[in-house]
Coordinates of C-alpha atoms and ligand atoms in Angstrom, one line a residue:
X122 CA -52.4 84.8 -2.1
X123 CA -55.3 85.0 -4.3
X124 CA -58.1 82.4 -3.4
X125 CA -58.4 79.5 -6.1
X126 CA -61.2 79.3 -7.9
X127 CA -62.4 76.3 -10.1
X128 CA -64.4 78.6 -12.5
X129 CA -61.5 81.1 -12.8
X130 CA -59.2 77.7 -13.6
X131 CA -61.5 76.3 -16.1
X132 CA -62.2 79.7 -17.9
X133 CA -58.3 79.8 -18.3
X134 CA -57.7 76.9 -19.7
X135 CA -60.6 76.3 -22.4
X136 CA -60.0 80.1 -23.4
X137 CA -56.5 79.6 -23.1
X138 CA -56.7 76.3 -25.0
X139 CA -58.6 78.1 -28.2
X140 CA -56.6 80.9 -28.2
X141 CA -53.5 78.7 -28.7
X142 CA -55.6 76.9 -31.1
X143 CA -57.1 79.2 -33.5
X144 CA -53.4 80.5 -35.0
X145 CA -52.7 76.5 -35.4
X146 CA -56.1 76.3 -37.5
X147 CA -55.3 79.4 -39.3
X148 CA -52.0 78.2 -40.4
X149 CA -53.2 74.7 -41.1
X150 CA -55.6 76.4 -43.6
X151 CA -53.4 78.5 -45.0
X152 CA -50.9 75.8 -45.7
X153 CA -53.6 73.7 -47.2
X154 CA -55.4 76.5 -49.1
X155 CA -51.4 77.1 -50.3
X156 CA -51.1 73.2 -51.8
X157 CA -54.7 73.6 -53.2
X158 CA -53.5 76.8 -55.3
X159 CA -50.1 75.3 -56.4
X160 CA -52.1 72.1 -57.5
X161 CA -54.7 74.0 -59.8
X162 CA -52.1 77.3 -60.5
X163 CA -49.2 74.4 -61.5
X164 CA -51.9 72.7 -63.9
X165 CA -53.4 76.0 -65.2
X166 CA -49.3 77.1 -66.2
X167 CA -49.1 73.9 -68.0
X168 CA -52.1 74.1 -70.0
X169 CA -51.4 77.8 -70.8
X170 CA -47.7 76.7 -71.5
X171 CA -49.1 73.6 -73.9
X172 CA -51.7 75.7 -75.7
X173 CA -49.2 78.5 -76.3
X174 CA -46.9 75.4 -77.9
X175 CA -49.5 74.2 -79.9
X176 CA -49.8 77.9 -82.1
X177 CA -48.2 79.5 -84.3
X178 CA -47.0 82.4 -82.5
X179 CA -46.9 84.9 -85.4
X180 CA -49.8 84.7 -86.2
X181 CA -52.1 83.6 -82.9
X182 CA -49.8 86.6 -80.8
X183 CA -51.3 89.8 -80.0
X184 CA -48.3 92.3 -81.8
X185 CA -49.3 94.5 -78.9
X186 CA -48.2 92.9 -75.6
X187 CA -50.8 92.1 -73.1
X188 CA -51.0 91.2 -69.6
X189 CA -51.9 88.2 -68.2
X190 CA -54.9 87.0 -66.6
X191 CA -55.2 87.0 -62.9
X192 CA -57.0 83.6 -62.1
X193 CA -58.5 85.4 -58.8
X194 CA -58.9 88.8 -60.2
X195 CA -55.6 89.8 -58.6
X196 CA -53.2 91.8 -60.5
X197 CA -50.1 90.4 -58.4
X198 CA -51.1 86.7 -59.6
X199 CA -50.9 87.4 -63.1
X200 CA -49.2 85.2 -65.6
X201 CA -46.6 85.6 -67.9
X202 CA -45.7 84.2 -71.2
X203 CA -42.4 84.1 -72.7
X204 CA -41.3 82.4 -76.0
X205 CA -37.7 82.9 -76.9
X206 CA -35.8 81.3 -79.8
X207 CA -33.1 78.6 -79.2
X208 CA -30.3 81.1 -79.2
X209 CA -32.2 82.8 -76.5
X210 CA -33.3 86.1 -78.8
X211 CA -36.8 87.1 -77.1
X212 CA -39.5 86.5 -80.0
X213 CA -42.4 87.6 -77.3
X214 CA -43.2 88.5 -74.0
X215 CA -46.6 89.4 -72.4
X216 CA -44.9 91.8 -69.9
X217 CA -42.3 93.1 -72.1
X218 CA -41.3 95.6 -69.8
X219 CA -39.8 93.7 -67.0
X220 CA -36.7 91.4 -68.8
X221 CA -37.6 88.4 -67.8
X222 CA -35.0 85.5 -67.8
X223 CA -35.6 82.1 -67.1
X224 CA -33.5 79.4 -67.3
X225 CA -35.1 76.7 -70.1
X226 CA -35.5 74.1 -68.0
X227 CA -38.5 71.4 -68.9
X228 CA -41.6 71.1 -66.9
X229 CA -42.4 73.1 -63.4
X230 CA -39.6 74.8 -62.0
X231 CA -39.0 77.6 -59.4
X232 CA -36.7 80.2 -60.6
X233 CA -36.0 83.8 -59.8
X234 CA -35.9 86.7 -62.5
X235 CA -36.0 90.0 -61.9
X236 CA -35.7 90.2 -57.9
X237 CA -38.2 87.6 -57.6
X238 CA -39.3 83.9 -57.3
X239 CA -41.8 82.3 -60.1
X240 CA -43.5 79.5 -60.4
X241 CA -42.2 78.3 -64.5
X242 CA -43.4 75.4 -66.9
X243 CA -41.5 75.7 -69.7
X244 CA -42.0 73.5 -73.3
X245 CA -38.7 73.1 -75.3
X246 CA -40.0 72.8 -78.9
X247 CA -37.3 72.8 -81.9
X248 CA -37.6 75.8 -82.9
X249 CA -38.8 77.7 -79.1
X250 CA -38.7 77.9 -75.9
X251 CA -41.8 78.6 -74.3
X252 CA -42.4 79.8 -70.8
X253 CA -45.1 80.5 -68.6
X254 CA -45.0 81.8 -65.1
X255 CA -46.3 83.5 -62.4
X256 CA -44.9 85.0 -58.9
X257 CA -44.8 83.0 -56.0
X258 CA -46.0 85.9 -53.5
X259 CA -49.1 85.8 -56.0
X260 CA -49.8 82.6 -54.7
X261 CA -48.8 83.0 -50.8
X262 CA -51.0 86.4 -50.7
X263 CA -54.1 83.9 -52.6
X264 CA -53.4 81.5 -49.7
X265 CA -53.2 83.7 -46.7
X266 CA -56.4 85.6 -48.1
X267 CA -58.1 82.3 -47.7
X268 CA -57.0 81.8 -44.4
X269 CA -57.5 85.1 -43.2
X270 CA -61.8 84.8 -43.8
X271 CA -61.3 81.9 -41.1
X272 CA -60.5 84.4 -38.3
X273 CA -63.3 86.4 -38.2
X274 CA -65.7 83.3 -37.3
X275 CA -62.7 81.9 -34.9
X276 CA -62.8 85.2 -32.7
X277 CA -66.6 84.3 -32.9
X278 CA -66.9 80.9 -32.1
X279 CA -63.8 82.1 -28.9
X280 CA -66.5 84.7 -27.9
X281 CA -69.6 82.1 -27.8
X282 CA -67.6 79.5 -26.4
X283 CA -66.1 81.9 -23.7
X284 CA -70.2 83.4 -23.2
X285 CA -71.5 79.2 -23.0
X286 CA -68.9 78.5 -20.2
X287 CA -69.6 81.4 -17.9
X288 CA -73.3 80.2 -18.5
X289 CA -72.5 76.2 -17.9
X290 CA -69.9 77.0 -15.2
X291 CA -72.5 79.0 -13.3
X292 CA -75.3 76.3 -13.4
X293 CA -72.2 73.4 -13.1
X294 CA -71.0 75.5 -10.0
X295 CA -74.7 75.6 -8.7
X296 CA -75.0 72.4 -6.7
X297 CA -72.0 73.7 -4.6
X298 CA -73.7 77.2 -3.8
X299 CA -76.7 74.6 -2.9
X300 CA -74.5 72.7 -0.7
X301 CA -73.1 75.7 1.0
X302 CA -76.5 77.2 1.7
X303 CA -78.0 74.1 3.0
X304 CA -74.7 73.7 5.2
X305 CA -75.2 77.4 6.4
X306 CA -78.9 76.7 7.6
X307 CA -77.7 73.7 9.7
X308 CA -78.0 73.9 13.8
X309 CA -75.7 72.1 16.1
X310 CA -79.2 71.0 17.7
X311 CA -80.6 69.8 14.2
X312 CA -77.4 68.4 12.6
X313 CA -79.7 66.8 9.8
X314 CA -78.2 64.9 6.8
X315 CA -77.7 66.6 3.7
X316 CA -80.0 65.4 0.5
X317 CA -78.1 63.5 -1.5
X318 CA -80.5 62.9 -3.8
X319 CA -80.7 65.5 -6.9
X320 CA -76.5 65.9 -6.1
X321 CA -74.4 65.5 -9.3
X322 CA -72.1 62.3 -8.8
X323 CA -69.2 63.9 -8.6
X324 CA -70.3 65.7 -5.3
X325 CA -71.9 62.6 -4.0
X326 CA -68.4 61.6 -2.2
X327 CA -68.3 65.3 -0.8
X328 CA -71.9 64.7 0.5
X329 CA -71.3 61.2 2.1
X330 CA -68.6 62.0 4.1
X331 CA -70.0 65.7 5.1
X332 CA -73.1 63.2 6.1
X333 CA -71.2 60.8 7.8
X334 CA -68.9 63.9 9.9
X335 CA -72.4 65.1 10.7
X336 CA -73.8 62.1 12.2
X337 CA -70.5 61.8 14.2
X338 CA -71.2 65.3 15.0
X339 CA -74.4 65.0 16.5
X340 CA -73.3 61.2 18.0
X341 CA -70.6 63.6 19.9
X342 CA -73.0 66.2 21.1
X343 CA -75.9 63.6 22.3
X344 CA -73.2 62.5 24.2
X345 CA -72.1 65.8 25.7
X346 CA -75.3 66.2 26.2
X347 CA -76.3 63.2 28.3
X348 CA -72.5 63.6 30.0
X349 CA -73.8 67.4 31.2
X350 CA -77.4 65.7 32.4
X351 CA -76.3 62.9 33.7
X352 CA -73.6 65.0 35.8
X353 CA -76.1 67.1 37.0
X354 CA -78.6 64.5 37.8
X355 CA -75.6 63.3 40.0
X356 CA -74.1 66.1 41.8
X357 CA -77.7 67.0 43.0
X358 CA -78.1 63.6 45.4
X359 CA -75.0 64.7 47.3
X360 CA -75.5 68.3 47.8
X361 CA -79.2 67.7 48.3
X362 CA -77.9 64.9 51.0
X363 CA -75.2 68.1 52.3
X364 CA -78.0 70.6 52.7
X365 CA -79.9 67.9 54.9
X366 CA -76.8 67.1 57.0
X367 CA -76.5 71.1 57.3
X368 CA -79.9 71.8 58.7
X369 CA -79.3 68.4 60.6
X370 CA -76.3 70.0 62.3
X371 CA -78.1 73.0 63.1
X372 CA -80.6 71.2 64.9
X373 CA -77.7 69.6 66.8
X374 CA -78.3 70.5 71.0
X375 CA -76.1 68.1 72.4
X376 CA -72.2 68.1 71.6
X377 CA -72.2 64.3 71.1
X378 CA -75.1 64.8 67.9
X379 CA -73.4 67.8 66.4
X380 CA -69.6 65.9 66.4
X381 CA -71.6 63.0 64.5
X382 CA -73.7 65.5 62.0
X383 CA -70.1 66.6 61.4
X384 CA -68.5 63.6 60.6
X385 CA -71.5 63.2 58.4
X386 CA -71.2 66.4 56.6
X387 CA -67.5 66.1 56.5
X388 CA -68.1 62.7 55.0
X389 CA -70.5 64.1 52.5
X390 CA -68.3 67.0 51.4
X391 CA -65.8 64.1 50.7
X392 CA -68.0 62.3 48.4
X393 CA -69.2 65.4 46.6
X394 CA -65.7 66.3 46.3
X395 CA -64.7 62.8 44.6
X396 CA -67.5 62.4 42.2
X397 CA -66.1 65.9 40.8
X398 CA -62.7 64.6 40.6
X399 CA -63.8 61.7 38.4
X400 CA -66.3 64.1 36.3
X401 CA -63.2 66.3 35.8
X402 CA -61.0 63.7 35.0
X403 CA -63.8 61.5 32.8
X404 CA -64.6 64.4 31.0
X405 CA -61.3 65.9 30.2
X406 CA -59.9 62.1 29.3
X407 CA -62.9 61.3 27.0
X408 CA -62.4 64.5 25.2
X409 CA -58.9 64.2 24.4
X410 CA -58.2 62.9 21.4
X411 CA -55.1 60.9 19.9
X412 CA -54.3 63.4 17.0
X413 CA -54.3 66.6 18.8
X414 CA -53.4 65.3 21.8
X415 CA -50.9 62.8 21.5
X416 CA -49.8 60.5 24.4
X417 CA -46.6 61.3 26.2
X418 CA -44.3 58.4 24.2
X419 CA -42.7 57.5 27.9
X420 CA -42.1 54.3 29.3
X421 CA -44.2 53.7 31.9
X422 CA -43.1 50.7 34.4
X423 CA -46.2 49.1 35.1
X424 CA -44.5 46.9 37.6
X425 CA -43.4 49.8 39.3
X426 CA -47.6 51.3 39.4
X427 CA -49.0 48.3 40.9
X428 CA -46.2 48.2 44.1
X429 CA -46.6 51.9 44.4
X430 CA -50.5 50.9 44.3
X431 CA -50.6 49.0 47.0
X432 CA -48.2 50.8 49.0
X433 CA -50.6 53.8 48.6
X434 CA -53.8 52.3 49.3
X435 CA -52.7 49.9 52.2
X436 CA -53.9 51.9 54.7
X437 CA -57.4 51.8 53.2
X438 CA -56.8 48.1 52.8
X439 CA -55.9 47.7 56.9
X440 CA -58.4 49.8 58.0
X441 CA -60.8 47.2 56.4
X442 CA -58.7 43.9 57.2
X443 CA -57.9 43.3 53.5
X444 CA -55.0 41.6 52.8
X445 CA -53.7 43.7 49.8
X446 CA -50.5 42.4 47.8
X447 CA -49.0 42.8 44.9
X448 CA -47.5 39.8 42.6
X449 CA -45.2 41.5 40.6
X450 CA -42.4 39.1 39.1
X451 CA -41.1 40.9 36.4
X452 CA -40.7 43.8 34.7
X453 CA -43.4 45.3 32.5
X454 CA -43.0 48.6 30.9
X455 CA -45.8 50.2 28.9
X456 CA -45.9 53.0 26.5
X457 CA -48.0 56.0 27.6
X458 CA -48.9 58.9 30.7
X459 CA -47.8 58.1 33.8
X460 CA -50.4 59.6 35.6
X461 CA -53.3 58.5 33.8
X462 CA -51.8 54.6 34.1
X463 CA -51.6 55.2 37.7
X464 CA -55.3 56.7 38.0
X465 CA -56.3 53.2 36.3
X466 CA -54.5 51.2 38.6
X467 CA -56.1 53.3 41.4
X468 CA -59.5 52.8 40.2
X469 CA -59.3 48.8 40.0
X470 CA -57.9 48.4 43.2
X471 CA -60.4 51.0 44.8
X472 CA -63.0 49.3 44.0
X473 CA -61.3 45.6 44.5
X474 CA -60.6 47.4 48.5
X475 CA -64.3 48.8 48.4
X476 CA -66.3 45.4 47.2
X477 CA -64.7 43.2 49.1
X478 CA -66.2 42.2 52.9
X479 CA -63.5 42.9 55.5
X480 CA -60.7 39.7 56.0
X481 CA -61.1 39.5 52.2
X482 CA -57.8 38.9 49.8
X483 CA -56.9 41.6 46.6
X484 CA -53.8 40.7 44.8
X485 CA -52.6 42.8 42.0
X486 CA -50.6 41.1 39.2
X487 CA -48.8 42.0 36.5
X488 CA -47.4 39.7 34.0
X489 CA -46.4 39.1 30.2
X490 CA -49.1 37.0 28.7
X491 CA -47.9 35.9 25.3
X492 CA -45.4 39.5 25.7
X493 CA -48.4 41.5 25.9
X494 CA -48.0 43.6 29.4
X495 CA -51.2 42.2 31.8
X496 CA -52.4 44.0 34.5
X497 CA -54.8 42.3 36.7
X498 CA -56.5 42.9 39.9
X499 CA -58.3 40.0 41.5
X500 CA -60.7 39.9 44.4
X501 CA -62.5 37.4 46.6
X502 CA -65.3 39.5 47.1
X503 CA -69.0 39.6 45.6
X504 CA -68.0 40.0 42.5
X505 CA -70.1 41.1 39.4
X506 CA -72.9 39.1 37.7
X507 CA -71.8 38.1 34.3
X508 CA -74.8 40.2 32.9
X509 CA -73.6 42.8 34.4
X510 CA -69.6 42.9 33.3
X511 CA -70.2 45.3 29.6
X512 CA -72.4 47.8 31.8
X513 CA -70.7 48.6 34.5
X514 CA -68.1 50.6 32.1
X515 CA -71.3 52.5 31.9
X516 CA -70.7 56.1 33.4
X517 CA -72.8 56.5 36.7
X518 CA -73.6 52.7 36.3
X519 CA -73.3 51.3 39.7
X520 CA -74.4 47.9 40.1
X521 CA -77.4 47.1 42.6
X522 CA -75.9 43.9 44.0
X523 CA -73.1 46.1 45.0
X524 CA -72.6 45.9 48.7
X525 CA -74.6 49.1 51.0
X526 CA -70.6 49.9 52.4
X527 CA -69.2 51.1 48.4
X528 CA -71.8 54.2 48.8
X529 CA -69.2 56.8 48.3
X530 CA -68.7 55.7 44.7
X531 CA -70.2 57.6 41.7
X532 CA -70.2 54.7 38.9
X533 CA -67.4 56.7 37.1
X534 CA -64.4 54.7 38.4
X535 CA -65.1 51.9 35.5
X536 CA -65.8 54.4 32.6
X537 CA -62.5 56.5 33.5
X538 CA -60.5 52.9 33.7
X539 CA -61.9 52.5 29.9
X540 CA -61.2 55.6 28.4
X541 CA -57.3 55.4 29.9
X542 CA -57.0 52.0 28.5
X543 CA -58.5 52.8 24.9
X544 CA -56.0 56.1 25.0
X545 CA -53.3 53.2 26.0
X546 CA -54.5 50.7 23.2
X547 CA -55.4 48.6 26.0
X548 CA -58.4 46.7 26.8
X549 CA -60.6 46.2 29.8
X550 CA -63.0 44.0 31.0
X551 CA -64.0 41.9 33.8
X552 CA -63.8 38.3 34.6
X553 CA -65.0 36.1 37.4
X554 CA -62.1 35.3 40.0
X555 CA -60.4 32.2 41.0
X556 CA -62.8 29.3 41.1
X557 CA -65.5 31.5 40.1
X558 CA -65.7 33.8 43.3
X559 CA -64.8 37.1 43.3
X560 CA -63.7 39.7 40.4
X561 CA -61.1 39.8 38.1
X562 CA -60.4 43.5 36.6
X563 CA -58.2 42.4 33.5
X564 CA -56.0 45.0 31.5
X565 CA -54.3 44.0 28.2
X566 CA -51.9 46.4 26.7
X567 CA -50.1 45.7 23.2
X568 CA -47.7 43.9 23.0
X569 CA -44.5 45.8 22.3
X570 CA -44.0 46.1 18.2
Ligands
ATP207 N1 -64.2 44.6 42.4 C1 -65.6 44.7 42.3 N2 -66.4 43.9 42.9 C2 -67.7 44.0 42.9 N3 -68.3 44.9 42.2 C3 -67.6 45.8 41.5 C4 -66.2 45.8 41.6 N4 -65.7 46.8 40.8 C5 -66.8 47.4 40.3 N5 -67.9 46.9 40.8 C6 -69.3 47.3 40.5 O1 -69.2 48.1 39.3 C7 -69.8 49.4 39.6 C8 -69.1 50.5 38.8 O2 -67.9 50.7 39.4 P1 -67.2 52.1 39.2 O3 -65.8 52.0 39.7 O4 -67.4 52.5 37.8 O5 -68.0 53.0 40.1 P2 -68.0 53.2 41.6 O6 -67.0 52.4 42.2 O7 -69.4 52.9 42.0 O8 -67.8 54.8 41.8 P3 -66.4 55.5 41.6 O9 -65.4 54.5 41.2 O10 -66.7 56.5 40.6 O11 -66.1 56.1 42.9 C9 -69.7 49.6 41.1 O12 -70.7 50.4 41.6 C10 -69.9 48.2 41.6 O13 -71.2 47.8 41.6
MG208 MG1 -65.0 52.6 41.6

């Protein structure tokens, strides 16, 4: 398909739109140069016709016939005189050699004689009948002649008009080629606004919103950008802390040394291993977005997540004397991915299990508040200062009143719980627990429509 063009479209229509036009102006002249002539021809054949009344033919007659005059020096638009007697016997005729009969009647008429139409005014007098007329194609051809100068300077005026709007459509169309070319020169590193300033207001929406995609733009890749540096930044510490256990271990002489250098390492390899998990996962979930990516439209029982929770994580929870439950009363379905609800519900009660000094209590609830599906995970542990609640959704933010033990973590857990919930609709944040000790990770989703 041919590509649209808005100069093509508008060179269409305004030639288009004077072509149609110049045959309506043409005929509109020639039907008003055609009432002009009838007007001043229809007066002229009654004054002719009254003067000729007014004579004495015998005497004011040529004896030798003569033609007419032609009012615009036209042969066809000649006139005629006739004056017959009242029994009809021709006394005269200025074209006596066409017969030439019209019907007496008094005043204008149209008649036909002879194979053709004529304009008549005809004088009854007592002792004549006196006619003057002239053709009706005289007067058409008069009328159309008129007309007809008017199409030269129509073509003209078609031509200049057509020549003006190439020349206004390429300085209209300028601003765009402007655009484009400032556009063209931009760098995703320099994503500058574009000038808005000399812009003709019709482009000015076009600009804004290209302005305001651009500052989203480079809003998006700042934030790649710190995502890639701050990863980095990260994943150096514990390989840098792996290479150390490595030459540690080679060092080892004794068995006893070496099985503890490789616990060490092993436990380092685990930690390296899990803050790449969450960059994987952070990254991919922060990237996906709703259009493109839709959520899976299952039902997700979130009842069901926090039993299967706790069953997963008890052994973490034994193995530091916490007594994990869950306080699930009723059912609570959610709309959304499965996995990505259970990686939340991982994350809260990971770091409920981690934060919380051994013989501590995490319960996981979930309940309706006001039908809205609640998921809560409370804690009697340190908890997080109130300062502190907004940043810790922070990637990499850990908190430095968190307890030495939680050094595994890689401040991700938090961001990755927000970005699941904002995919959900949900929303996160933290409160202080029961009777102010402790943490309570809350999690709102909508309330079924
Ligand atoms: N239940 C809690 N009690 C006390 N502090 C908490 C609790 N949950 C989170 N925090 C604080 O918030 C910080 C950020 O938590 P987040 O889960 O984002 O990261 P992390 O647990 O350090 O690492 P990751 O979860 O990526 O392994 C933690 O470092 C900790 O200081
Ligand atoms: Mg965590």
């Amino acid at each position: 398909m041919k590509q649209p063009s808005i100069r093509r479209q508008l060179m269409i229509w305004v030639i288009g739109a004077l072509c149609v036009c110049a045959p309506v102006l043409v005929l509109v002249a020639y039907l008003l140069a055609l009432t002009e002539i009838d007007e001043v021809l229809d007066d002229s054949l009654r004054q002719t016709a009254m003067l000729l009344a007014d004579r004495d033919l015998a005497g004011t007659f040529p004896t030798k016939p003569t033609v007419g005059f032609a009012p615009y020096g036209d042969t066809q638009s000649m006139l005629v005189a006739v004056a017959r007697r009242p029994d009809g016997g021709l006394m005269f005729s200025s074209q006596p050699e066409i017969s030439l009969n019209f019907a007496p009647t008094p005043g204008a008429s149209i008649q036909t004689a002879n194979g053709a139409r004529w304009h008549v005014f005809t004088v009854v007098q007592s002792d004549r009948v006196i006619q003057v007329a002239q053709p009706v194609a005289a007067r058409r051809e008069g009328a159309a002649e008129s007309a007809s100068q008017l199409l030269l300077p129509l073509l003209l005026l078609i031509a200049l008009v057509g020549g003006l709007l190439v020349f206004a459509l390429r300085r209209g169309i300028k601003p765009l080629d402007d655009l484009n070319a400032a556009l063209s020169q931009l760098r995703e590193t320099a994503l500058t606004p574009l000038e808005a300033r000399e812009v003709p207001v019709e482009m000015l929406p076009l600009v804004h919103t290209l302005n305001d995609l651009l500052r989203r733009l480079e809003q998006a890749f700042e934030a790649q950008r710190n995502f890639v540096a701050d990863a980095a930044h990260e994943l150096r510490s514990p390989v840098t802390a792996l290479q150390l256990q490595v030459q540690l271990l080679e060092r080892c002489t004794d068995q006893a040394t070496q099985a503890a250098a490789t616990a060490e390492l092993s436990a380092g390899i685990a930690r390296t291993r899990h803050l790449i998990e969450q960059l994987l996962f952070l990254s991919r979930t922060a990237a996906e977005d709703g259009e493109r990516n839709p959520l899976p439209h299952e039902r997700v029982r979130l009842d069901d997540l926090a039993r299967a929770a706790v069953v997963r994580l008890s052994p973490q929870a034994e193995q530091r004397c916490i007594d994990l439950g869950a306080n699930v009363a009723l059912e609570a379905s959610v709309e959304g991915d499965q996995l990505q609800l259970e990686i939340l519900v991982s994350n809260l009660v990971d770091n409920a299990l981690r934060y919380t000094p051994q013989g501590g209590i995490v319960d996981v609830v979930v309940d309706l508040v006001e039908r809205a599906p609640t998921l809560r995970v409370v804690d009697n542990g340190a908890g997080v200062p109130e300062a502190e609640r907004l940043r810790v959704f922070d990637r990499f933010y850990r908190s430095p009143h968190a307890p030495a033990l939680s050094e595994i973590g890689s401040g991700l857990g938090l961001a990755i719980v927000k970005a699941i919930a904002d995919r959900h609709g949900a929303v996160v944040s933290l409160h202080a627990g029961p009777d102010g000790i402790g943490l309570e990770a809350r999690v709102v989703f909508p309330a079924p429509g």
